[in-house]
Coordinates of C-alpha atoms in Angstrom, one line a residue:
X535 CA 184.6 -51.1 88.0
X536 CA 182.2 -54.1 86.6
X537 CA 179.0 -54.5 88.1
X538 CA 178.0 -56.2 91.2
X539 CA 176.6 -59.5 89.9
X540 CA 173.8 -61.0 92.1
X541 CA 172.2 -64.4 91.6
X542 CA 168.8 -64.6 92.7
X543 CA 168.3 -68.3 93.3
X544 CA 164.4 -68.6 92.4
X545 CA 164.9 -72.5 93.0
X546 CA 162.3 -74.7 94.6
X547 CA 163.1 -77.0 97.5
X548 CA 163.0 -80.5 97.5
X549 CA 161.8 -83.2 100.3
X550 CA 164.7 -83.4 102.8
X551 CA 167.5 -81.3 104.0
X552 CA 170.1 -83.5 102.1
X553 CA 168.6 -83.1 99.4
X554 CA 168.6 -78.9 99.1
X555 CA 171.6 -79.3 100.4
X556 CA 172.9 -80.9 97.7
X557 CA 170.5 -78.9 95.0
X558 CA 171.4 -75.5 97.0
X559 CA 175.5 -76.2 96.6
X560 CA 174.6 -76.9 92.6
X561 CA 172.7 -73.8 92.0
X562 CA 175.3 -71.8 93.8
X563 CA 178.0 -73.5 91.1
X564 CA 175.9 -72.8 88.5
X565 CA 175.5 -69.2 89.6
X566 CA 179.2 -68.6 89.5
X567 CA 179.4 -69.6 85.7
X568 CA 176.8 -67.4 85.4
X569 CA 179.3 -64.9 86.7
X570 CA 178.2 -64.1 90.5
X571 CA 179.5 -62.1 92.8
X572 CA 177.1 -62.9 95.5
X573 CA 174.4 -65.9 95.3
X574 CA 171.1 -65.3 97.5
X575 CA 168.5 -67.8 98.6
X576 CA 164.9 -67.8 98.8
X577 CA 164.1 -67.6 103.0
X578 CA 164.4 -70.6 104.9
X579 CA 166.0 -72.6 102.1
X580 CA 166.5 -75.4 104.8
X581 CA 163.4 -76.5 105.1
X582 CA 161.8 -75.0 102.0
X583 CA 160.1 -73.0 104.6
X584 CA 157.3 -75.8 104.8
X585 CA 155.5 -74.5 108.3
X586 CA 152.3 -74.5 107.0
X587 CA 151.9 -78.1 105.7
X588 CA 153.2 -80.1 109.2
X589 CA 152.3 -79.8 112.6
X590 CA 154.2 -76.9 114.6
X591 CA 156.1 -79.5 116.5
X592 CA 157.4 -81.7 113.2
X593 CA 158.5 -78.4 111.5
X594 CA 160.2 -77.0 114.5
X595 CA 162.2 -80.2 114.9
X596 CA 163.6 -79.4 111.3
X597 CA 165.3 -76.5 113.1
X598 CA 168.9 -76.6 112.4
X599 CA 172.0 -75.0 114.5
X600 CA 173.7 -72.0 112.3
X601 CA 176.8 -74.0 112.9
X602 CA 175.6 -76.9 111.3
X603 CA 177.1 -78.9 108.5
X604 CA 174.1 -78.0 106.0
X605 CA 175.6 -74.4 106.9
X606 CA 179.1 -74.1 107.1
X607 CA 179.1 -76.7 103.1
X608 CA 177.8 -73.0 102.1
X609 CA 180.7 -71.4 103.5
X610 CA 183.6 -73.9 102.2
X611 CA 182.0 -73.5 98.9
X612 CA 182.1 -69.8 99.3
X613 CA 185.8 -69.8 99.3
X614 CA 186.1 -72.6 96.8
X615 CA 184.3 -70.3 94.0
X616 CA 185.3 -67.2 95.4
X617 CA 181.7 -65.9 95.5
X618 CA 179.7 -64.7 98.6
X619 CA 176.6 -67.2 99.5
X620 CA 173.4 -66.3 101.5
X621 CA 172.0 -69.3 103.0
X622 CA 168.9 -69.0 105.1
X623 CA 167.9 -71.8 107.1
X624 CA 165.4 -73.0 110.3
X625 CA 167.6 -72.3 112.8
X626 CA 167.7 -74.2 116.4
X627 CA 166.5 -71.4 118.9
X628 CA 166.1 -71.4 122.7
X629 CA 162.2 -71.1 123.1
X630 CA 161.8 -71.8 119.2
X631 CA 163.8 -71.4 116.2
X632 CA 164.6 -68.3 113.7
X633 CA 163.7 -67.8 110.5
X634 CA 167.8 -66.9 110.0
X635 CA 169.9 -65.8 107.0
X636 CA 174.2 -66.6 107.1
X637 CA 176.1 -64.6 104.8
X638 CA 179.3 -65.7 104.1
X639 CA 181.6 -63.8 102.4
X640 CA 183.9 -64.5 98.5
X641 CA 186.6 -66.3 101.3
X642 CA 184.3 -68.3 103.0
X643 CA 184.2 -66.0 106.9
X644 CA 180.9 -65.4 108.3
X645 CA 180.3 -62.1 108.2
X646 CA 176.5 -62.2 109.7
X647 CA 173.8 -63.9 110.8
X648 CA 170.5 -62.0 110.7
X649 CA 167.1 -63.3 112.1
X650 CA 164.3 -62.0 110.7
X651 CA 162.9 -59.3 113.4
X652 CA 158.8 -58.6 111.9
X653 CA 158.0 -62.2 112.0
X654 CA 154.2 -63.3 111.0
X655 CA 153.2 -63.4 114.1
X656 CA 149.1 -63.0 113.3
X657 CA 150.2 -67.3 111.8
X658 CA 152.3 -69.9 112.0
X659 CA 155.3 -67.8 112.6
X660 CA 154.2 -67.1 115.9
X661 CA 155.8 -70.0 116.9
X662 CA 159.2 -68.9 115.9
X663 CA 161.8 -66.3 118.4
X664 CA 162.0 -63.1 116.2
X665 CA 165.8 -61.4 115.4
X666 CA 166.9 -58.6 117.9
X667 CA 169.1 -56.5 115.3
X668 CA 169.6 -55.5 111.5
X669 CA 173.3 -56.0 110.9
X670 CA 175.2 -54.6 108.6
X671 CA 179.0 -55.9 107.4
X672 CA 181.6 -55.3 104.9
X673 CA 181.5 -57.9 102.5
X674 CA 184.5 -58.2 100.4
X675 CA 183.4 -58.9 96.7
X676 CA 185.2 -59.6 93.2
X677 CA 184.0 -56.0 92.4
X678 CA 185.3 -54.7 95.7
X679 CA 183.9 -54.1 99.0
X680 CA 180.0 -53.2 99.4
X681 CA 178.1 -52.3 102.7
X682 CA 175.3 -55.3 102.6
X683 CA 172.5 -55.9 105.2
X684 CA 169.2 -58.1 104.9
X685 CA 165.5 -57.9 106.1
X686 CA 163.3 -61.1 105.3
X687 CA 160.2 -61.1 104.0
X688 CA 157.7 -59.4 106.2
X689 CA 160.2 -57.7 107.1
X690 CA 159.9 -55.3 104.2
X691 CA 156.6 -53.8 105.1
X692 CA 158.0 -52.1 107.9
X693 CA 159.8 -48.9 106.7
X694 CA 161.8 -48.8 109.9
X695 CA 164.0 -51.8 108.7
X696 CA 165.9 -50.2 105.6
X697 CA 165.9 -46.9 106.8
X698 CA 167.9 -48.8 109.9
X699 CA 169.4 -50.8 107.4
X700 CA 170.3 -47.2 105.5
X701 CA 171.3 -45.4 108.8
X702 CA 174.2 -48.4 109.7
X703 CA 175.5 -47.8 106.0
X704 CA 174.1 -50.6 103.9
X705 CA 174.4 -50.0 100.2
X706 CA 172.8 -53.3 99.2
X707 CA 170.1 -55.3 101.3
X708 CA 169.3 -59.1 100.2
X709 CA 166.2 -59.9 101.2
X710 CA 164.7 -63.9 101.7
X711 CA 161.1 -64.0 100.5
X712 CA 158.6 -67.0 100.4
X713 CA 155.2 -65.3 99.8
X714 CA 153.1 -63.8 96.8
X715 CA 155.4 -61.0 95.1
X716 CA 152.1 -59.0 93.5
X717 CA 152.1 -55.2 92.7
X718 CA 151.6 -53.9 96.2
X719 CA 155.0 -55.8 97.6
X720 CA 157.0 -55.4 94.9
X721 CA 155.8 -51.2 95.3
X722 CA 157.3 -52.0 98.7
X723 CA 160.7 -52.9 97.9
X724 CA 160.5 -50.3 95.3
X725 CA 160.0 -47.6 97.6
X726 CA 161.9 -48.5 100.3
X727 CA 165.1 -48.3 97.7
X728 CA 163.8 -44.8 96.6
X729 CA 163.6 -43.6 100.0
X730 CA 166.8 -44.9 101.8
X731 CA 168.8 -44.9 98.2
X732 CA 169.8 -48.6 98.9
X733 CA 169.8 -51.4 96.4
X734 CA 167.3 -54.1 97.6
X735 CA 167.7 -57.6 96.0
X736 CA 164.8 -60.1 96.5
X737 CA 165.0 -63.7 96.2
X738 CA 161.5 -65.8 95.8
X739 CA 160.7 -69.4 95.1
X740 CA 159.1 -70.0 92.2
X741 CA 155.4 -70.3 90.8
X742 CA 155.8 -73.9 91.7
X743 CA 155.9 -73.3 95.5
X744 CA 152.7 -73.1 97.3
X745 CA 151.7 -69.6 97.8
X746 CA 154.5 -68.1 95.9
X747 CA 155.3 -66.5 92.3
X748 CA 158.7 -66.2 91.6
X749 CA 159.0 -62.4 91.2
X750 CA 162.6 -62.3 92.5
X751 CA 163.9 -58.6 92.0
X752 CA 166.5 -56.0 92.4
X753 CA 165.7 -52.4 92.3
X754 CA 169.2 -50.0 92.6
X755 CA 167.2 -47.3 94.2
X756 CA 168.7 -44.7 91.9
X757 CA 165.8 -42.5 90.6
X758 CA 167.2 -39.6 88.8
X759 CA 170.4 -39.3 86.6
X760 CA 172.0 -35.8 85.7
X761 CA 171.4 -36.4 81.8
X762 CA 167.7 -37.9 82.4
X763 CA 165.0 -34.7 82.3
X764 CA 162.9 -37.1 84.8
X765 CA 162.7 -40.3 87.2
X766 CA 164.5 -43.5 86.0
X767 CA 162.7 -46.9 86.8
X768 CA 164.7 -48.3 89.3
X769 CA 163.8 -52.1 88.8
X770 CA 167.3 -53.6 87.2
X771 CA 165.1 -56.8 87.2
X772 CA 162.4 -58.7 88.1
X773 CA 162.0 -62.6 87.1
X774 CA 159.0 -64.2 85.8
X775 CA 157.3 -67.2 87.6
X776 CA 159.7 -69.6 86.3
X777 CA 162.2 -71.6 88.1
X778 CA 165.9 -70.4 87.4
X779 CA 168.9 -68.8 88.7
X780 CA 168.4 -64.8 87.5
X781 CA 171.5 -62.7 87.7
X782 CA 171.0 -59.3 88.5
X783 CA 173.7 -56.7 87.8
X784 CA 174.3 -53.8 90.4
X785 CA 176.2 -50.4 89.2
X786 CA 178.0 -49.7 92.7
X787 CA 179.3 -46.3 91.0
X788 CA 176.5 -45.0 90.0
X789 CA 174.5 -45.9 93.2
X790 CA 177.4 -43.9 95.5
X791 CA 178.0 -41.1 93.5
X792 CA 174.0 -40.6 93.6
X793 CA 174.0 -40.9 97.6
X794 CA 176.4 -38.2 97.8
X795 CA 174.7 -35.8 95.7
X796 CA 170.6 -36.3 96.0
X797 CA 168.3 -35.5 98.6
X798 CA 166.5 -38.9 99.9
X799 CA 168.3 -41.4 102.8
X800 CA 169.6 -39.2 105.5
X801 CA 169.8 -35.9 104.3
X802 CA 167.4 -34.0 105.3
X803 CA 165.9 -35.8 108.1
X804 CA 164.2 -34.6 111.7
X805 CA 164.5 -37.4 113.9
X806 CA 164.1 -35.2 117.0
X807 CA 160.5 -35.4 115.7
X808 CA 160.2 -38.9 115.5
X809 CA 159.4 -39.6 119.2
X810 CA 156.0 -41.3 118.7
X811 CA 157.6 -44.1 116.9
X812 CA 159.8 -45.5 119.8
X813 CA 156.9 -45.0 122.5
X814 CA 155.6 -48.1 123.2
X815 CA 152.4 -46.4 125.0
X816 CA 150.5 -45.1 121.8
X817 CA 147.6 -46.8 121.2
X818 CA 147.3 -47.7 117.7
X819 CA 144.4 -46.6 115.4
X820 CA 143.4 -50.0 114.9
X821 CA 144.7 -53.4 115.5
X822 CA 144.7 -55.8 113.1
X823 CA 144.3 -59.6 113.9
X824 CA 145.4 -60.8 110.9
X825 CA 145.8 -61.9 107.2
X826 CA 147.1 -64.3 104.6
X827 CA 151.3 -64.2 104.5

């Protein structure tokens, strides 16, 4: 079995919606020469997730259905490559819009859309309706089927999502980002691949984009090997600043065969003593107003 190609579209946006639509359906042709199996975009490709530089109401008019024509070009060139796309986009909302990922699959079928849950709620994001669920689908790939799910962003720093994300089978989560990827988020990812033994591909714009670095990043969350006397680094890649299209390849065989035998994931958990984190009357330690995305 060949690798899971994933290409990690560290693009940045341009002025309109026509316009990355028309950049966005490029860089996913490119990324099949490159020799993709599955092209994921930075979050919010739509609007090049400008909410910080317009008034809330200008940006939330940007909001777009997940129906739309900017979409569902993604998923006719899907089939026409035979490569599975991830588009994120503003999406139209009752009571505000989503920060929303589609994923369509190598034939061009819609196999999820995901809205990120943990939005930044302590800034602008407060404005937007947060995601209800962490889906996870089949997604039928050159290489084969593989059990995919997503988180966005901020979504990451809450361990809850891949270990839900881990719990409904994912192998693979893709994973929209538009902020700074420094040490202490990438350490995130990293761990939260160690710990649920999932493969966690990040796409980021590029050093270009206000308040971003590039940095996009796949770690295959597989720590130890039989012939290894230690830990393995489990970062397959991680991009510069740069703009570019960064292909990251994912050894499906190697990541199952180490879920069935090691002890991380699901094995040995205790969730009967796990109450505390569903009951909504704890009081916190401390409550913090907020920070920089």
């Amino acid at each position: 079995m060949e690798p899971l190609k994933i290409a990690l579209l560290q693009i940045s946006p341009r002025e309109t919606l026509a316009e990355n639509l028309e950049k966005g359906l490029a860089s996913c042709r490119r990324a099949k020469e490159l020799g993709a199996d599955i092209a994921l975009f930075p979050e919010m490709w739509s609007n090049g997730y400008r909410i910080y530089d317009q008034p809330v109401e200008d940006w939330k008019a940007e909001a777009i259905p997940a129906d739309s024509p900017f979409t569902e070009a993604f998923g006719r060139l899907a089939a026409e490559l035979d490569m599975a796309i991830g588009v994120t986009l503003l999406e139209t909302w009752a009571g505000g819009p989503r920060n929303s990922l589609v994923l369509f699959d190598r034939f061009g079928e819609r196999k999820f859309l995901y809205a990120k849950v943990h939005t930044c709620d302590f800034d602008v994001e407060r404005n937007l309706t947060s995601g209800e669920d962490f889906p996870v689908t089949v997604l039928d790939t050159a290489q084969g089927p593989v059990k995919v799910g997503a988180m966005i962003c901020y979504d990451r720093e809450f361990p809850e999502s891949a270990r839900i994300l881990m719990l409904k089978g994912a192998e693979l989560i893709l994973v929209p980002n538009a902020c700074p990827m420094e040490i202490n988020r990438l350490s995130q990812l990293r761990a939260r691949a160690y710990e649920n033994m999932v493969a966690i591909a990040t796409c980021n714009y590029p050093g270009t984009v206000p308040d971003c670095n590039g940095g996009s990043s796949l770690f295959d969350g597989v720590a130890y090997l039989p012939e290894l006397s230690g830990s393995r680094d489990t970062c397959i890649l991680q991009a510069g600043e740069e703009e570019g299209i960064f292909i990251a390849a994912l050894d499906l065989e190697q990541l199952r065969a180490y879920r069935e035998r090691e002890v991380h994931g699901n094995a040995f958990r205790r969730p009967t003593k796990y109450a505390i984190l569903t009951d909504t009357q704890v009081e916190p330690p401390f409550v913090r107003k907020g920070r920089r995305k």
